[in-house]
mmCIF file with all atom_site columns, C-alpha atoms in Angstrom:
data_model
loop_
_atom_site.group_PDB
_atom_site.id
_atom_site.type_symbol
_atom_site.label_atom_id
_atom_site.label_alt_id
_atom_site.label_comp_id
_atom_site.label_asym_id
_atom_site.label_entity_id
_atom_site.label_seq_id
_atom_site.pdbx_PDB_ins_code
_atom_site.Cartn_x
_atom_site.Cartn_y
_atom_site.Cartn_z
_atom_site.occupancy
_atom_site.B_iso_or_equiv
_atom_site.pdbx_formal_charge
_atom_site.auth_seq_id
_atom_site.auth_comp_id
_atom_site.auth_asym_id
_atom_site.auth_atom_id
_atom_site.pdbx_PDB_model_num
ATOM 1  C CA . GLY A 1 1  ? 3.477   6.519   -4.724 1.00 0.00 ? 1  GLY A CA 1
ATOM 2  C CA . HIS A 1 2  ? 1.925   4.141   -2.268 1.00 0.00 ? 2  HIS A CA 1
ATOM 3  C CA . ILE A 1 3  ? 1.035   6.814   0.298  1.00 0.00 ? 3  ILE A CA 1
ATOM 4  C CA . ASP A 1 4  ? -0.989  8.711   -2.308 1.00 0.00 ? 4  ASP A CA 1
ATOM 5  C CA . THR A 1 5  ? -2.783  5.485   -3.233 1.00 0.00 ? 5  THR A CA 1
ATOM 6  C CA . LEU A 1 6  ? -3.620  4.753   0.412  1.00 0.00 ? 6  LEU A CA 1
ATOM 7  C CA . SER A 1 7  ? -4.855  8.312   0.890  1.00 0.00 ? 7  SER A CA 1
ATOM 8  C CA . ALA A 1 8  ? -7.049  8.058   -2.210 1.00 0.00 ? 8  ALA A CA 1
ATOM 9  C CA . VAL A 1 9  ? -8.577  4.812   -0.922 1.00 0.00 ? 9  VAL A CA 1
ATOM 10 C CA . LEU A 1 10 ? -9.504  6.454   2.393  1.00 0.00 ? 10 LEU A CA 1
ATOM 11 C CA . GLN A 1 11 ? -10.988 9.413   0.521  1.00 0.00 ? 11 GLN A CA 1
ATOM 12 C CA . LYS A 1 12 ? -13.188 7.119   -1.619 1.00 0.00 ? 12 LYS A CA 1
ATOM 13 C CA . VAL A 1 13 ? -14.377 5.092   1.373  1.00 0.00 ? 13 VAL A CA 1
ATOM 14 C CA . ASP A 1 14 ? -15.103 8.303   3.267  1.00 0.00 ? 14 ASP A CA 1
ATOM 15 C CA . GLU A 1 15 ? -17.075 9.741   0.329  1.00 0.00 ? 15 GLU A CA 1
ATOM 16 C CA . ARG A 1 16 ? -19.260 6.609   0.234  1.00 0.00 ? 16 ARG A CA 1
ATOM 17 C CA . GLY A 1 17 ? -20.057 7.113   3.904  1.00 0.00 ? 17 GLY A CA 1
ATOM 18 C CA . ASP A 1 18 ? -18.772 3.689   4.918  1.00 0.00 ? 18 ASP A CA 1
ATOM 19 C CA . LYS A 1 19 ? -17.946 3.502   8.608  1.00 0.00 ? 19 LYS A CA 1
ATOM 20 C CA . THR A 1 20 ? -16.287 0.073   8.543  1.00 0.00 ? 20 THR A CA 1
ATOM 21 C CA . LEU A 1 21 ? -13.011 -0.173  6.669  1.00 0.00 ? 21 LEU A CA 1
ATOM 22 C CA . LEU A 1 22 ? -12.174 -3.774  5.766  1.00 0.00 ? 22 LEU A CA 1
ATOM 23 C CA . VAL A 1 23 ? -8.442  -4.238  5.273  1.00 0.00 ? 23 VAL A CA 1
ATOM 24 C CA . ASP A 1 24 ? -7.965  -7.554  3.466  1.00 0.00 ? 24 ASP A CA 1
ATOM 25 C CA . CYS A 1 25 ? -4.492  -8.945  4.204  1.00 0.00 ? 25 CYS A CA 1
ATOM 26 C CA . GLY A 1 26 ? -5.066  -12.212 2.352  1.00 0.00 ? 26 GLY A CA 1
ATOM 27 C CA . GLN A 1 27 ? -2.306  -11.517 -0.187 1.00 0.00 ? 27 GLN A CA 1
ATOM 28 C CA . ILE A 1 28 ? 0.294   -10.434 2.397  1.00 0.00 ? 28 ILE A CA 1
ATOM 29 C CA . LYS A 1 29 ? 2.687   -13.229 3.309  1.00 0.00 ? 29 LYS A CA 1
ATOM 30 C CA . SER A 1 30 ? 5.169   -11.171 5.345  1.00 0.00 ? 30 SER A CA 1
ATOM 31 C CA . ILE A 1 31 ? 5.606   -7.610  6.583  1.00 0.00 ? 31 ILE A CA 1
ATOM 32 C CA . ASP A 1 32 ? 8.561   -5.658  7.936  1.00 0.00 ? 32 ASP A CA 1
ATOM 33 C CA . ALA A 1 33 ? 8.715   -2.825  10.468 1.00 0.00 ? 33 ALA A CA 1
ATOM 34 C CA . ASN A 1 34 ? 8.238   -0.184  7.763  1.00 0.00 ? 34 ASN A CA 1
ATOM 35 C CA . GLY A 1 35 ? 5.125   -1.926  6.472  1.00 0.00 ? 35 GLY A CA 1
ATOM 36 C CA . LEU A 1 36 ? 3.681   -2.188  9.981  1.00 0.00 ? 36 LEU A CA 1
ATOM 37 C CA . GLN A 1 37 ? 4.389   1.508   10.564 1.00 0.00 ? 37 GLN A CA 1
ATOM 38 C CA . ILE A 1 38 ? 2.629   2.503   7.335  1.00 0.00 ? 38 ILE A CA 1
ATOM 39 C CA . LEU A 1 39 ? -0.327  0.283   8.211  1.00 0.00 ? 39 LEU A CA 1
ATOM 40 C CA . HIS A 1 40 ? -0.476  1.789   11.715 1.00 0.00 ? 40 HIS A CA 1
ATOM 41 C CA . VAL A 1 41 ? -0.529  5.372   10.400 1.00 0.00 ? 41 VAL A CA 1
ATOM 42 C CA . TRP A 1 42 ? -3.092  4.491   7.714  1.00 0.00 ? 42 TRP A CA 1
ATOM 43 C CA . LEU A 1 43 ? -5.378  2.932   10.333 1.00 0.00 ? 43 LEU A CA 1
ATOM 44 C CA . GLN A 1 44 ? -5.008  6.061   12.486 1.00 0.00 ? 44 GLN A CA 1
ATOM 45 C CA . CYS A 1 45 ? -6.006  8.201   9.497  1.00 0.00 ? 45 CYS A CA 1
ATOM 46 C CA . ALA A 1 46 ? -9.060  6.001   8.960  1.00 0.00 ? 46 ALA A CA 1
ATOM 47 C CA . ARG A 1 47 ? -10.081 6.411   12.611 1.00 0.00 ? 47 ARG A CA 1
ATOM 48 C CA . PHE A 1 48 ? -9.547  10.163  12.333 1.00 0.00 ? 48 PHE A CA 1
ATOM 49 C CA . ARG A 1 49 ? -12.110 10.121  9.494  1.00 0.00 ? 49 ARG A CA 1
ATOM 50 C CA . GLY A 1 50 ? -14.563 8.285   11.764 1.00 0.00 ? 50 GLY A CA 1
ATOM 51 C CA . MET A 1 51 ? -14.071 4.812   10.312 1.00 0.00 ? 51 MET A CA 1
ATOM 52 C CA . GLU A 1 52 ? -13.687 1.569   12.222 1.00 0.00 ? 52 GLU A CA 1
ATOM 53 C CA . PRO A 1 53 ? -10.899 -0.476  10.621 1.00 0.00 ? 53 PRO A CA 1
ATOM 54 C CA . LYS A 1 54 ? -11.137 -4.266  10.602 1.00 0.00 ? 54 LYS A CA 1
ATOM 55 C CA . ILE A 1 55 ? -8.237  -6.396  9.404  1.00 0.00 ? 55 ILE A CA 1
ATOM 56 C CA . ILE A 1 56 ? -9.396  -9.602  7.722  1.00 0.00 ? 56 ILE A CA 1
ATOM 57 C CA . ASN A 1 57 ? -7.759  -12.688 6.195  1.00 0.00 ? 57 ASN A CA 1
ATOM 58 C CA . LEU A 1 58 ? -4.651  -12.562 8.364  1.00 0.00 ? 58 LEU A CA 1
ATOM 59 C CA . SER A 1 59 ? -2.391  -15.560 8.087  1.00 0.00 ? 59 SER A CA 1
ATOM 60 C CA . GLU A 1 60 ? -1.213  -17.158 11.313 1.00 0.00 ? 60 GLU A CA 1
ATOM 61 C CA . GLY A 1 61 ? 2.262   -15.781 10.596 1.00 0.00 ? 61 GLY A CA 1
ATOM 62 C CA . LEU A 1 62 ? 0.994   -12.206 10.276 1.00 0.00 ? 62 LEU A CA 1
ATOM 63 C CA . GLN A 1 63 ? -1.101  -12.566 13.416 1.00 0.00 ? 63 GLN A CA 1
ATOM 64 C CA . ARG A 1 64 ? 2.012   -13.757 15.244 1.00 0.00 ? 64 ARG A CA 1
ATOM 65 C CA . ILE A 1 65 ? 4.112   -10.849 13.914 1.00 0.00 ? 65 ILE A CA 1
ATOM 66 C CA . MET A 1 66 ? 1.448   -8.353  15.002 1.00 0.00 ? 66 MET A CA 1
ATOM 67 C CA . MET A 1 67 ? 1.364   -9.852  18.499 1.00 0.00 ? 67 MET A CA 1
ATOM 68 C CA . ILE A 1 68 ? 5.161   -10.127 18.890 1.00 0.00 ? 68 ILE A CA 1
ATOM 69 C CA . THR A 1 69 ? 5.850   -6.595  17.654 1.00 0.00 ? 69 THR A CA 1
ATOM 70 C CA . GLY A 1 70 ? 3.142   -5.070  19.834 1.00 0.00 ? 70 GLY A CA 1
ATOM 71 C CA . PHE A 1 71 ? 1.170   -3.905  16.779 1.00 0.00 ? 71 PHE A CA 1
ATOM 72 C CA . ALA A 1 72 ? -2.040  -5.449  18.104 1.00 0.00 ? 72 ALA A CA 1
ATOM 73 C CA . GLN A 1 73 ? -1.569  -3.801  21.513 1.00 0.00 ? 73 GLN A CA 1
ATOM 74 C CA . THR A 1 74 ? -0.749  -0.353  20.098 1.00 0.00 ? 74 THR A CA 1
ATOM 75 C CA . ASN A 1 75 ? -3.862  -0.565  17.946 1.00 0.00 ? 75 ASN A CA 1
ATOM 76 C CA . ALA A 1 76 ? -6.232  -1.283  20.813 1.00 0.00 ? 76 ALA A CA 1
ATOM 77 C CA . GLY A 1 77 ? -9.757  -1.833  19.622 1.00 0.00 ? 77 GLY A CA 1
ATOM 78 C CA . LEU A 1 78 ? -8.631  -2.974  16.188 1.00 0.00 ? 78 LEU A CA 1
ATOM 79 C CA . CYS A 1 79 ? -10.478 -6.058  15.088 1.00 0.00 ? 79 CYS A CA 1
ATOM 80 C CA . LEU A 1 80 ? -7.972  -8.666  13.944 1.00 0.00 ? 80 LEU A CA 1
ATOM 81 C CA . ASP A 1 81 ? -9.933  -11.401 12.232 1.00 0.00 ? 81 ASP A CA 1
ATOM 82 C CA . GLY A 1 82 ? -7.833  -14.319 11.085 1.00 0.00 ? 82 GLY A CA 1
ATOM 83 C CA . ARG A 1 83 ? -10.431 -15.620 8.620  1.00 0.00 ? 83 ARG A CA 1
#
């Protein structure tokens, strides 16, 4: 399912030797606790592979959710770019 897809994406990025992982959230309008947990684990896996994740195209609503839930704080060093 989705976990296999996310794992395959990390594998492809890793094989290319990319060190910055751009996570484009432009199509995400809302996210629940399960989605945040999956994103958190996926970002940890990326860091484990030596990548630096950067979340881009966050809506104001998603930025607010990530701040309120503590997601931004528990992912210290994560670049949250609202562009």
